[in-house]
PDB file of N, CA and C in Angstrom:
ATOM      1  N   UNK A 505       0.837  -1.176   0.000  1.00  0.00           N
ATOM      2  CA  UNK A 505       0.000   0.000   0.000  1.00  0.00           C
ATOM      3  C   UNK A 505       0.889   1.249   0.000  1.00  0.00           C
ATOM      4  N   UNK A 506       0.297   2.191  -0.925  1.00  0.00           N
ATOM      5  CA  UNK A 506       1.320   3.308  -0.716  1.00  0.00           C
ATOM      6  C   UNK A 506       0.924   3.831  -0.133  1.00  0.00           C
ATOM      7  N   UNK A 507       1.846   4.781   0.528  1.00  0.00           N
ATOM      8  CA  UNK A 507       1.698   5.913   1.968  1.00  0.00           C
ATOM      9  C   UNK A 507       1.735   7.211   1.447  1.00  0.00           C
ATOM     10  N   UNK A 508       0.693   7.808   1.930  1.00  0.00           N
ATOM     11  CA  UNK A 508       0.569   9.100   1.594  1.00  0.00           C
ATOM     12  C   UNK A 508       1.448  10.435   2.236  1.00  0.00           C
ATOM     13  N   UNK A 509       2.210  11.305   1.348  1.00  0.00           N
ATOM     14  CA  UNK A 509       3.204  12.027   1.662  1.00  0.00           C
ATOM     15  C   UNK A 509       3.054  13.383   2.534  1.00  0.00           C
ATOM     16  N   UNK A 510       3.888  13.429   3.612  1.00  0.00           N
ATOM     17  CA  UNK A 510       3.127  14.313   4.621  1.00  0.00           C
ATOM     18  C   UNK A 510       3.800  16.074   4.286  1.00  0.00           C
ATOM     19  N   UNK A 511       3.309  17.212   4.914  1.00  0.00           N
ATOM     20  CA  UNK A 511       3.243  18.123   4.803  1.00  0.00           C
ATOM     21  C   UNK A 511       4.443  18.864   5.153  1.00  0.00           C
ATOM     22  N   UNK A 512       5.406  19.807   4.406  1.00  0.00           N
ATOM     23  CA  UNK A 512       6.683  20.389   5.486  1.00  0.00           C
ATOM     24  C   UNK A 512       6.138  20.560   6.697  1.00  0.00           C
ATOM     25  N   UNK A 513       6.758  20.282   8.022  1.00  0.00           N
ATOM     26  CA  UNK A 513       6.332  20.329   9.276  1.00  0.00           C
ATOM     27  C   UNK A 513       5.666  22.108   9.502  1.00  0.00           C
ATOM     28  N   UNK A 514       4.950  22.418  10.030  1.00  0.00           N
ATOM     29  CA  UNK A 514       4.914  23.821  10.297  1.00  0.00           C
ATOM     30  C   UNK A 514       5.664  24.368  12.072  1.00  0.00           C
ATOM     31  N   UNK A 515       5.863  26.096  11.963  1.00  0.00           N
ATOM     32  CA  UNK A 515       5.041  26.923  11.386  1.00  0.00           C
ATOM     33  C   UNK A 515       5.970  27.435   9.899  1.00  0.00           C
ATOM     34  N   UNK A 516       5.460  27.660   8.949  1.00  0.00           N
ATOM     35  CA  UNK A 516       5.435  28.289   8.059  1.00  0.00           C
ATOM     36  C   UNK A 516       5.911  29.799   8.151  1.00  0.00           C
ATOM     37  N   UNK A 517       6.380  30.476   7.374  1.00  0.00           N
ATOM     38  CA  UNK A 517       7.097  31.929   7.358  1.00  0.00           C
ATOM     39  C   UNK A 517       6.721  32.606   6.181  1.00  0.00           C
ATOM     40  N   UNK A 518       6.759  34.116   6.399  1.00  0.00           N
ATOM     41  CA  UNK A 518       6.903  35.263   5.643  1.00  0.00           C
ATOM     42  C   UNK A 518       7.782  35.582   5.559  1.00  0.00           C
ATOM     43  N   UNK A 519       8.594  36.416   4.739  1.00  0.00           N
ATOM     44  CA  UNK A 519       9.554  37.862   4.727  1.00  0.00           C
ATOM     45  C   UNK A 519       8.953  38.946   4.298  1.00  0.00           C
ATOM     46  N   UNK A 520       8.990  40.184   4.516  1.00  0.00           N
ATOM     47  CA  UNK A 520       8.393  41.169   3.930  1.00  0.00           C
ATOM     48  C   UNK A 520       9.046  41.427   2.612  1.00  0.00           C
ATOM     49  N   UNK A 521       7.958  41.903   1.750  1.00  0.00           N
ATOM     50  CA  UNK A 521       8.346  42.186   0.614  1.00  0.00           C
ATOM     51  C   UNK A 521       9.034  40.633  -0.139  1.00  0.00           C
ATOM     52  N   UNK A 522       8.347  39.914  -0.134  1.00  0.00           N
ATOM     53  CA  UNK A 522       8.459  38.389  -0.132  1.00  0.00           C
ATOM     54  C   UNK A 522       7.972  37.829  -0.527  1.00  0.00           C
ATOM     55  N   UNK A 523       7.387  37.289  -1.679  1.00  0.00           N
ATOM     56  CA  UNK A 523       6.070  36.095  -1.999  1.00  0.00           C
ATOM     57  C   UNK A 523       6.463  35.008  -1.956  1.00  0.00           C
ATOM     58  N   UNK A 524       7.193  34.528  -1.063  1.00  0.00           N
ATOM     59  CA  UNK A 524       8.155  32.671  -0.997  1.00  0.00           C
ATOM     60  C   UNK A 524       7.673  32.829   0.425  1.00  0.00           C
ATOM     61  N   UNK A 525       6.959  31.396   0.577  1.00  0.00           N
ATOM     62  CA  UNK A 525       6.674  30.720   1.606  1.00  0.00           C
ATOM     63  C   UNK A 525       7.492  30.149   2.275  1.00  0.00           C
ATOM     64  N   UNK A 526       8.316  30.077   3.483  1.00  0.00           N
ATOM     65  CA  UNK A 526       9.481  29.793   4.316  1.00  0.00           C
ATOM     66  C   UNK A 526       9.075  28.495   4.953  1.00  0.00           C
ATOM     67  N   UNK A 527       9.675  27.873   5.624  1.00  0.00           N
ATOM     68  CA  UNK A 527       9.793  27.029   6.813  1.00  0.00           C
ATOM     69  C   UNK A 527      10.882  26.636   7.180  1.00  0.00           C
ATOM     70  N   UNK A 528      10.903  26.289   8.661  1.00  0.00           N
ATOM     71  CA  UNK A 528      12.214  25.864   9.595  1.00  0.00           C
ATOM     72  C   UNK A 528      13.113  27.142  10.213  1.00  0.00           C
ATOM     73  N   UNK A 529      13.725  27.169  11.207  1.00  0.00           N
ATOM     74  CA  UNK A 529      14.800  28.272  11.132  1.00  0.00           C
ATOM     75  C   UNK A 529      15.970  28.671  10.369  1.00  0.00           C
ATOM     76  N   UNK A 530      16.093  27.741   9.639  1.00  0.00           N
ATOM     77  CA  UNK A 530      17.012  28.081   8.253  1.00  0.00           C
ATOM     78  C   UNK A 530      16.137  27.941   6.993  1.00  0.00           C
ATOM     79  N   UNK A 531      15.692  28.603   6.562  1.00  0.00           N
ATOM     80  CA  UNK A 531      13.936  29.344   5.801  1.00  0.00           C
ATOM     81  C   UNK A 531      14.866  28.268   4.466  1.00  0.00           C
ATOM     82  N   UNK A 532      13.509  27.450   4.138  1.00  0.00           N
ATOM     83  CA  UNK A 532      13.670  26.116   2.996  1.00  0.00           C
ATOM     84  C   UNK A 532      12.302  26.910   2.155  1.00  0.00           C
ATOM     85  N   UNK A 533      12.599  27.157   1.000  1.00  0.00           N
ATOM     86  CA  UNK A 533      11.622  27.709   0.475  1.00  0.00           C
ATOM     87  C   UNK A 533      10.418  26.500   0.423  1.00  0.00           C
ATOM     88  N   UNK A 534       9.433  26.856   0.462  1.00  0.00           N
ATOM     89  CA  UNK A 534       7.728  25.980   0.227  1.00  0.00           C
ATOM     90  C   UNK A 534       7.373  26.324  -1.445  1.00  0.00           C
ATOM     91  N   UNK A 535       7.364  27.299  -1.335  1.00  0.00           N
ATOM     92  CA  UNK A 535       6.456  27.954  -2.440  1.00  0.00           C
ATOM     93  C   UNK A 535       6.402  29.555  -3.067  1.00  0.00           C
ATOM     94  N   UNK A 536       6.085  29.634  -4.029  1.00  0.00           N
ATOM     95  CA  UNK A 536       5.987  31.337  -4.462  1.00  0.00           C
ATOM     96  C   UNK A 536       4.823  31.336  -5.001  1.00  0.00           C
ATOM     97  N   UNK A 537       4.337  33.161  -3.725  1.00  0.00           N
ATOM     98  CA  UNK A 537       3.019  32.978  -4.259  1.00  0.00           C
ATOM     99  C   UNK A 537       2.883  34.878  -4.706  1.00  0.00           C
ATOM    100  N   UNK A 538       2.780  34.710  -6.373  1.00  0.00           N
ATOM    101  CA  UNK A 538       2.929  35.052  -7.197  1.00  0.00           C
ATOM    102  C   UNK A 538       2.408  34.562  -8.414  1.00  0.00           C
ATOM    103  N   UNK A 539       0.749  35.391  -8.871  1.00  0.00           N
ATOM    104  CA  UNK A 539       0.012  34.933  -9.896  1.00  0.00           C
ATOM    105  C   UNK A 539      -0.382  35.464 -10.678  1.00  0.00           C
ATOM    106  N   UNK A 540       0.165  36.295 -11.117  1.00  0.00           N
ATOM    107  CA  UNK A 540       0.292  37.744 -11.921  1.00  0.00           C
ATOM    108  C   UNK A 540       1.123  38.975 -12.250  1.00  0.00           C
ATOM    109  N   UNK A 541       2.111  38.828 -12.959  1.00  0.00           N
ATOM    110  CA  UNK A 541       3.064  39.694 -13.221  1.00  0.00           C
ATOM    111  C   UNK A 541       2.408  40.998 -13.111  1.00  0.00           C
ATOM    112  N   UNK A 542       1.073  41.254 -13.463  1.00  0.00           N
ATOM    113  CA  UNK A 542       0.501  42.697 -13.397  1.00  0.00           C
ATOM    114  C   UNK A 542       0.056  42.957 -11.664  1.00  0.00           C
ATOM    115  N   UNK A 543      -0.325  41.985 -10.928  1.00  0.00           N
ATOM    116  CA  UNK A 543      -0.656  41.933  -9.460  1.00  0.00           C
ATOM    117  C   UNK A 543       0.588  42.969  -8.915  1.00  0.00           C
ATOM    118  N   UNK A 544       0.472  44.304  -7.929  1.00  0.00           N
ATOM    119  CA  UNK A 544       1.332  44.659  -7.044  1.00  0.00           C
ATOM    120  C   UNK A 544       1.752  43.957  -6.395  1.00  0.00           C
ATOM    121  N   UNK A 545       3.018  43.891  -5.599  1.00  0.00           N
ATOM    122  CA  UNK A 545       3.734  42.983  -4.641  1.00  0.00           C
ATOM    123  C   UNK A 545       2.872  42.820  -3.519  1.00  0.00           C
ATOM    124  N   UNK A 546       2.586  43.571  -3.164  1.00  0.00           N
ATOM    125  CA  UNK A 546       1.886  43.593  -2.041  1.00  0.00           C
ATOM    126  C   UNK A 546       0.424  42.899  -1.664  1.00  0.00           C
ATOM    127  N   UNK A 547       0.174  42.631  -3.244  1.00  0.00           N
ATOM    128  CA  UNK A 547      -0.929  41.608  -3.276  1.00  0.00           C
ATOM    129  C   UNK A 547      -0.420  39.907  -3.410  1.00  0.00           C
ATOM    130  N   UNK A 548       0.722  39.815  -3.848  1.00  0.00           N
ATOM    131  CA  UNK A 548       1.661  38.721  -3.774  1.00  0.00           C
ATOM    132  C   UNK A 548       1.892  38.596  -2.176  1.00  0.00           C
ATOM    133  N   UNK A 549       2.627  38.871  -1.644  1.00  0.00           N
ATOM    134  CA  UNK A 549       2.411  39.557   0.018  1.00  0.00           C
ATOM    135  C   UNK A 549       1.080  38.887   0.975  1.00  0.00           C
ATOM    136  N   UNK A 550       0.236  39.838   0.700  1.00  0.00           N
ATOM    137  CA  UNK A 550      -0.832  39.504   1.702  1.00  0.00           C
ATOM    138  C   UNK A 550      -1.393  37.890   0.634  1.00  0.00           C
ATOM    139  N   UNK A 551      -1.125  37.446  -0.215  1.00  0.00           N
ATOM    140  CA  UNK A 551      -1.729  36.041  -0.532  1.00  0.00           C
ATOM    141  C   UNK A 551      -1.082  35.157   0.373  1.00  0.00           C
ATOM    142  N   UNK A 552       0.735  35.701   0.086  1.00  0.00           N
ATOM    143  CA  UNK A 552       1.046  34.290   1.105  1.00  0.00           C
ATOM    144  C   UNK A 552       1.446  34.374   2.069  1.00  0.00           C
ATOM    145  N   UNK A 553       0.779  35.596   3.268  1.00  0.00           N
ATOM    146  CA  UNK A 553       0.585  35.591   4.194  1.00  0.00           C
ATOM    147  C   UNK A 553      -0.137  34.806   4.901  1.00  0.00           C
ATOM    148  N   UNK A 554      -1.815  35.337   3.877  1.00  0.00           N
ATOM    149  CA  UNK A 554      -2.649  34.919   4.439  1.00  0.00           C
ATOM    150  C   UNK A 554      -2.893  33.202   3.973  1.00  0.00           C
ATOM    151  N   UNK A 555      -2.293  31.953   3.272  1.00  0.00           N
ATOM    152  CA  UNK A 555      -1.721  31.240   3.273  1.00  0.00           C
ATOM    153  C   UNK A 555      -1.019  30.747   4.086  1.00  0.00           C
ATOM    154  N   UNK A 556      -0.232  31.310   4.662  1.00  0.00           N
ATOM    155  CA  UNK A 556       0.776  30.683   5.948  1.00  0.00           C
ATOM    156  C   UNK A 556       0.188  30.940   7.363  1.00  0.00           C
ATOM    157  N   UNK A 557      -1.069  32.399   7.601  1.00  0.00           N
ATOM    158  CA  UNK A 557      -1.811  32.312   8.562  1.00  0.00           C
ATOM    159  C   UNK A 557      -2.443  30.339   8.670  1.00  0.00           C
ATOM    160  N   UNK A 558      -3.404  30.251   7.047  1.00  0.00           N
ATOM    161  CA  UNK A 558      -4.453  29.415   7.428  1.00  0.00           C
ATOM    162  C   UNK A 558      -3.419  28.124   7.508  1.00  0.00           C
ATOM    163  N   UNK A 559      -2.465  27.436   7.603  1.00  0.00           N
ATOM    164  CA  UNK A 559      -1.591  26.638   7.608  1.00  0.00           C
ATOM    165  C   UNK A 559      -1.259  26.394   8.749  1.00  0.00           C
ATOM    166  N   UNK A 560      -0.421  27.227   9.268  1.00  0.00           N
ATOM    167  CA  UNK A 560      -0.096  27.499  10.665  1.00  0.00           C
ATOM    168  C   UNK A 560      -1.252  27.379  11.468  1.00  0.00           C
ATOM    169  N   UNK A 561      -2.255  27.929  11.522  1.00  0.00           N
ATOM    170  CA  UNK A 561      -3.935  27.744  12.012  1.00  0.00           C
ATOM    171  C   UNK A 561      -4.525  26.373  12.308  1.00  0.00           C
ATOM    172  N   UNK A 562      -4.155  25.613  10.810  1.00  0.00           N
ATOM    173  CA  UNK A 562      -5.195  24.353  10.439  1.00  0.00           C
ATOM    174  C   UNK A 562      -5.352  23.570  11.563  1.00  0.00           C
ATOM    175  N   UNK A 563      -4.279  22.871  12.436  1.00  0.00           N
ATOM    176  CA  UNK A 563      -4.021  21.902  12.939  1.00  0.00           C
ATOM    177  C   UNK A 563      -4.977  22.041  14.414  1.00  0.00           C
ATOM    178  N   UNK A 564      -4.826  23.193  14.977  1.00  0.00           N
ATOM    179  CA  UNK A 564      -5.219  24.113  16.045  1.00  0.00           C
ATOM    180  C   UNK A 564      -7.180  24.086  15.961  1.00  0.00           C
ATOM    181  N   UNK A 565      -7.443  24.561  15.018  1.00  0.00           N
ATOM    182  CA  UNK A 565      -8.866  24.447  14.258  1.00  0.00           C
ATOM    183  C   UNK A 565      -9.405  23.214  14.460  1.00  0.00           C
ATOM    184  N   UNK A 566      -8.545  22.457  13.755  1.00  0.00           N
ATOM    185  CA  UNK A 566      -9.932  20.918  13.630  1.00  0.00           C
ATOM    186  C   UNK A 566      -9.392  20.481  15.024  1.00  0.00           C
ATOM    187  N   UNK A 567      -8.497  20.750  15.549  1.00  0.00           N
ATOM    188  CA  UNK A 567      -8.400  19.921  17.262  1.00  0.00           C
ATOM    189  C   UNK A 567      -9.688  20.755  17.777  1.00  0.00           C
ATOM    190  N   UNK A 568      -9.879  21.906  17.842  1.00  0.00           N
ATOM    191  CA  UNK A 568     -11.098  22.598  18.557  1.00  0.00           C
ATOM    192  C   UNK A 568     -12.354  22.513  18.257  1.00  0.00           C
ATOM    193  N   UNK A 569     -12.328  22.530  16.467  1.00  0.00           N
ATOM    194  CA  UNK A 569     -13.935  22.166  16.257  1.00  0.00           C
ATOM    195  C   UNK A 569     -14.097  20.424  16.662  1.00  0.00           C
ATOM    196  N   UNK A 570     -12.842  19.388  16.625  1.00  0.00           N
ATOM    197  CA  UNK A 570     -13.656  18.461  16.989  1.00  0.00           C
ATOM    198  C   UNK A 570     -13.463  18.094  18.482  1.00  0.00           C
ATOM    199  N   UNK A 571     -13.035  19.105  19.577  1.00  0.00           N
ATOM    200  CA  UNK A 571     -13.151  19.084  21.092  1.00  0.00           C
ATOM    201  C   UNK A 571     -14.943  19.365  21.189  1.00  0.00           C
ATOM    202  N   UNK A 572     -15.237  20.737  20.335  1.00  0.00           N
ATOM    203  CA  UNK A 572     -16.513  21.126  20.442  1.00  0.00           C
ATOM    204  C   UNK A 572     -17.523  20.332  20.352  1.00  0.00           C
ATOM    205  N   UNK A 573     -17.181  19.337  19.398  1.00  0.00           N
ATOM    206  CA  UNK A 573     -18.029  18.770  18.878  1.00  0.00           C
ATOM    207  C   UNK A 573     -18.661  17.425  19.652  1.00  0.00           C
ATOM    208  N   UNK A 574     -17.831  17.286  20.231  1.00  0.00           N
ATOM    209  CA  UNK A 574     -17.596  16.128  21.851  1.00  0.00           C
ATOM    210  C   UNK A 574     -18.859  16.580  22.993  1.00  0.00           C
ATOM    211  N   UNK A 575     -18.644  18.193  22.857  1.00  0.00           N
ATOM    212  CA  UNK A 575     -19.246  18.322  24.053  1.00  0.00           C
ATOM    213  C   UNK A 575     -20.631  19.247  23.979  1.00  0.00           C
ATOM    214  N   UNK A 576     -20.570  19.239  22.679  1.00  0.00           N
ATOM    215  CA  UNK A 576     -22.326  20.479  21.994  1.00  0.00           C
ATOM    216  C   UNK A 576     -23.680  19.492  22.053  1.00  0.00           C
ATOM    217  N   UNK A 577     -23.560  19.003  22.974  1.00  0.00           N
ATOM    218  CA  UNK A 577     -24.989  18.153  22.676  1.00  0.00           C
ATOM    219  C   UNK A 577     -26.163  18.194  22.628  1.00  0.00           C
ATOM    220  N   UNK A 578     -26.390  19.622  22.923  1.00  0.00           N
ATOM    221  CA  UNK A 578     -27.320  20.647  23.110  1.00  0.00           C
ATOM    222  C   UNK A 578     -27.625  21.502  21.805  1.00  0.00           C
ATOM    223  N   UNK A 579     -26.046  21.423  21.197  1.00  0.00           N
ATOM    224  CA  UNK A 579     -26.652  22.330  20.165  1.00  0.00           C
ATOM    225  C   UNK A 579     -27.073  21.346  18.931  1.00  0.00           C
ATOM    226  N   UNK A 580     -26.513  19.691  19.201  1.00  0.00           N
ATOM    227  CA  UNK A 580     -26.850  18.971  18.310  1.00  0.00           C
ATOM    228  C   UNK A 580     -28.869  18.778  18.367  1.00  0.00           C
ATOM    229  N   UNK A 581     -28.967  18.772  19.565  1.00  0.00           N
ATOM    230  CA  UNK A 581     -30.886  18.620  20.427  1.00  0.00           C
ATOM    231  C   UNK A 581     -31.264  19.938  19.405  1.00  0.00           C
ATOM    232  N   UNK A 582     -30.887  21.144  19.769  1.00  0.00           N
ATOM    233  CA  UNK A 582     -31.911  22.340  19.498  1.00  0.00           C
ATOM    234  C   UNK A 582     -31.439  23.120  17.600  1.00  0.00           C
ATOM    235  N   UNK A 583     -30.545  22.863  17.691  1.00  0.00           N
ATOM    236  CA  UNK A 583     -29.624  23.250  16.369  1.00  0.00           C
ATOM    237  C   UNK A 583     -28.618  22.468  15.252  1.00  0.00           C
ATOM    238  N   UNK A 584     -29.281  21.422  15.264  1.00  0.00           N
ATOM    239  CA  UNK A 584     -28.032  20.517  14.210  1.00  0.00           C
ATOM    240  C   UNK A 584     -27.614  20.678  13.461  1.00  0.00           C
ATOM    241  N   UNK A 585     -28.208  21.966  12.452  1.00  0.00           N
ATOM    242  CA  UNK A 585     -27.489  22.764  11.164  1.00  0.00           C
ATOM    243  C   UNK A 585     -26.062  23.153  11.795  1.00  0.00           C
ATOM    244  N   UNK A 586     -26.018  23.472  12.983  1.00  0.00           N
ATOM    245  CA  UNK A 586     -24.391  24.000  13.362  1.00  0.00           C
ATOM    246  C   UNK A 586     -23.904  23.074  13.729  1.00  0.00           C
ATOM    247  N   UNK A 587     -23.911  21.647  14.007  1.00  0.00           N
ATOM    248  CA  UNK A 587     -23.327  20.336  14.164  1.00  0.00           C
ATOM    249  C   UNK A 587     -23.118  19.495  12.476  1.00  0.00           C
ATOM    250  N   UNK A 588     -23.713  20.383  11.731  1.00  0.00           N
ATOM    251  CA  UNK A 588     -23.751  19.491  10.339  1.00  0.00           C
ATOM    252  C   UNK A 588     -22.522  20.621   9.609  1.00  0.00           C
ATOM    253  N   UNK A 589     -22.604  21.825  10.101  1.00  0.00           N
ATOM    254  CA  UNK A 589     -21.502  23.063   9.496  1.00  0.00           C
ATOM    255  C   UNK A 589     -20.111  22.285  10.412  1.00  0.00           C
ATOM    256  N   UNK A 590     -20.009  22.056  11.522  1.00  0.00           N
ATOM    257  CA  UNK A 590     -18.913  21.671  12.175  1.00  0.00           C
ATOM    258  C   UNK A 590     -18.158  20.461  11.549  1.00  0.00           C
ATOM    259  N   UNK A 591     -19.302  19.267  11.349  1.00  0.00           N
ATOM    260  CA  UNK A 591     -18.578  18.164  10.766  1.00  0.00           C
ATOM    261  C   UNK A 591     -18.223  18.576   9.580  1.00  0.00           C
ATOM    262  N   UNK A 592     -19.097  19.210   8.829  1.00  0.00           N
ATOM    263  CA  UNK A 592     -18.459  19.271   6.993  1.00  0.00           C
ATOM    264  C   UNK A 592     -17.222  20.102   7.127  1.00  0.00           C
ATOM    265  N   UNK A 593     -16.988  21.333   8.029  1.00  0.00           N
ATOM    266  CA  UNK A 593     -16.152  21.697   7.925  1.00  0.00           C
ATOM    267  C   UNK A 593     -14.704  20.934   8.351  1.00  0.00           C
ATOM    268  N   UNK A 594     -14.899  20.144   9.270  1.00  0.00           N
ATOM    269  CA  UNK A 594     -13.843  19.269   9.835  1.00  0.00           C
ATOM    270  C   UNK A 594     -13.646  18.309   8.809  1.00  0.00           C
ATOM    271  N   UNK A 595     -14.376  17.786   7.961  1.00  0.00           N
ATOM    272  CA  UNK A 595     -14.246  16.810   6.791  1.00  0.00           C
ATOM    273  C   UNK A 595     -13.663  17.249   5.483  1.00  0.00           C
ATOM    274  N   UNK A 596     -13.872  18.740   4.956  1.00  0.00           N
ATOM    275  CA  UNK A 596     -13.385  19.452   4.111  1.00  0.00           C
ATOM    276  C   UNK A 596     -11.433  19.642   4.502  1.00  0.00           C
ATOM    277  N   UNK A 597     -11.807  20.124   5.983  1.00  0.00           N
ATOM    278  CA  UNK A 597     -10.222  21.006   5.822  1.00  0.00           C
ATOM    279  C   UNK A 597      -8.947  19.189   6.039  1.00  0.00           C
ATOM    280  N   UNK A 598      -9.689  18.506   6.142  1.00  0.00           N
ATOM    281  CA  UNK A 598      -8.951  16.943   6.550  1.00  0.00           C
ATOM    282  C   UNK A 598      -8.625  16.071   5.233  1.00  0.00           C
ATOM    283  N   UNK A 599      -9.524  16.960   3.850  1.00  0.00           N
ATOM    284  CA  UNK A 599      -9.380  16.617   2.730  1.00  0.00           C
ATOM    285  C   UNK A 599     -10.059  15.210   2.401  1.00  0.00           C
ATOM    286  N   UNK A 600     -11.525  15.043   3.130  1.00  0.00           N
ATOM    287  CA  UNK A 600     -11.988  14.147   2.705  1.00  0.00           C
ATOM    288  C   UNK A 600     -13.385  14.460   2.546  1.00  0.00           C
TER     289      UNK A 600
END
C-alpha cells in the first residue's frame, strides 16, 4: 500500500516584501506565491501571508472544532445545522 506524503512540518514563514513561503529556522523555500506579473507585490504579500496564517492555524482548528463537537450536545438537540456546518467543515479542511 502506498503511503501518503506528509506536509513540510509547520510553522510556516513570511519575509516582507516576499512572496516565498518559508519554513524551519534556516527558511527552505515551500512555495511562491505570485500569480500575476501585473498583481502589485503587495498583493503577492498579503496572498502568502494569508496562506501561511491558514496553515499554521489548520491543525489548532480541527483539534477545537472536533473538542466542540464532543461536548455540543445541546446544540446537536436544538440546532443541528451547526453540528452538520462543524462536521463538513472538519471533513473538508482533513481533505476528505
Amino acid at each position: 500500500m502506498k503511503t501518503q506524503p506528509t506536509h513540510t512540518p509547520t510553522p510556516w514563514k513570511t519575509m516582507p516584501l516576499n512572496p516565498f513561503i518559508f519554513s524551519g529556522d534556516e527558511p527552505e523555500e515551500l512555495a511562491v506565491c505570485r500569480t500575476d506579473i501585473k498583481l502589485p507585490p503587495e498583493r503577492n504579500d498579503a496572498n502568502a501571508a494569508y496562506i501561511v496564517r491558514a496553515v499554521n492555524a489548520h491543525e489548532e482548528l480541527i483539534a477545537t472544532l472536533k473538542e466542540v463537537s464532543k461536548h455540543a450536545t445541546d446544540l446537536n438537540k436544538n440546532d443541528p445545522w451547526i453540528m452538520e456546518r462543524i462536521y463538513k467543515a472538519i471533513s473538508r479542511a482533513e481533505g476528505k
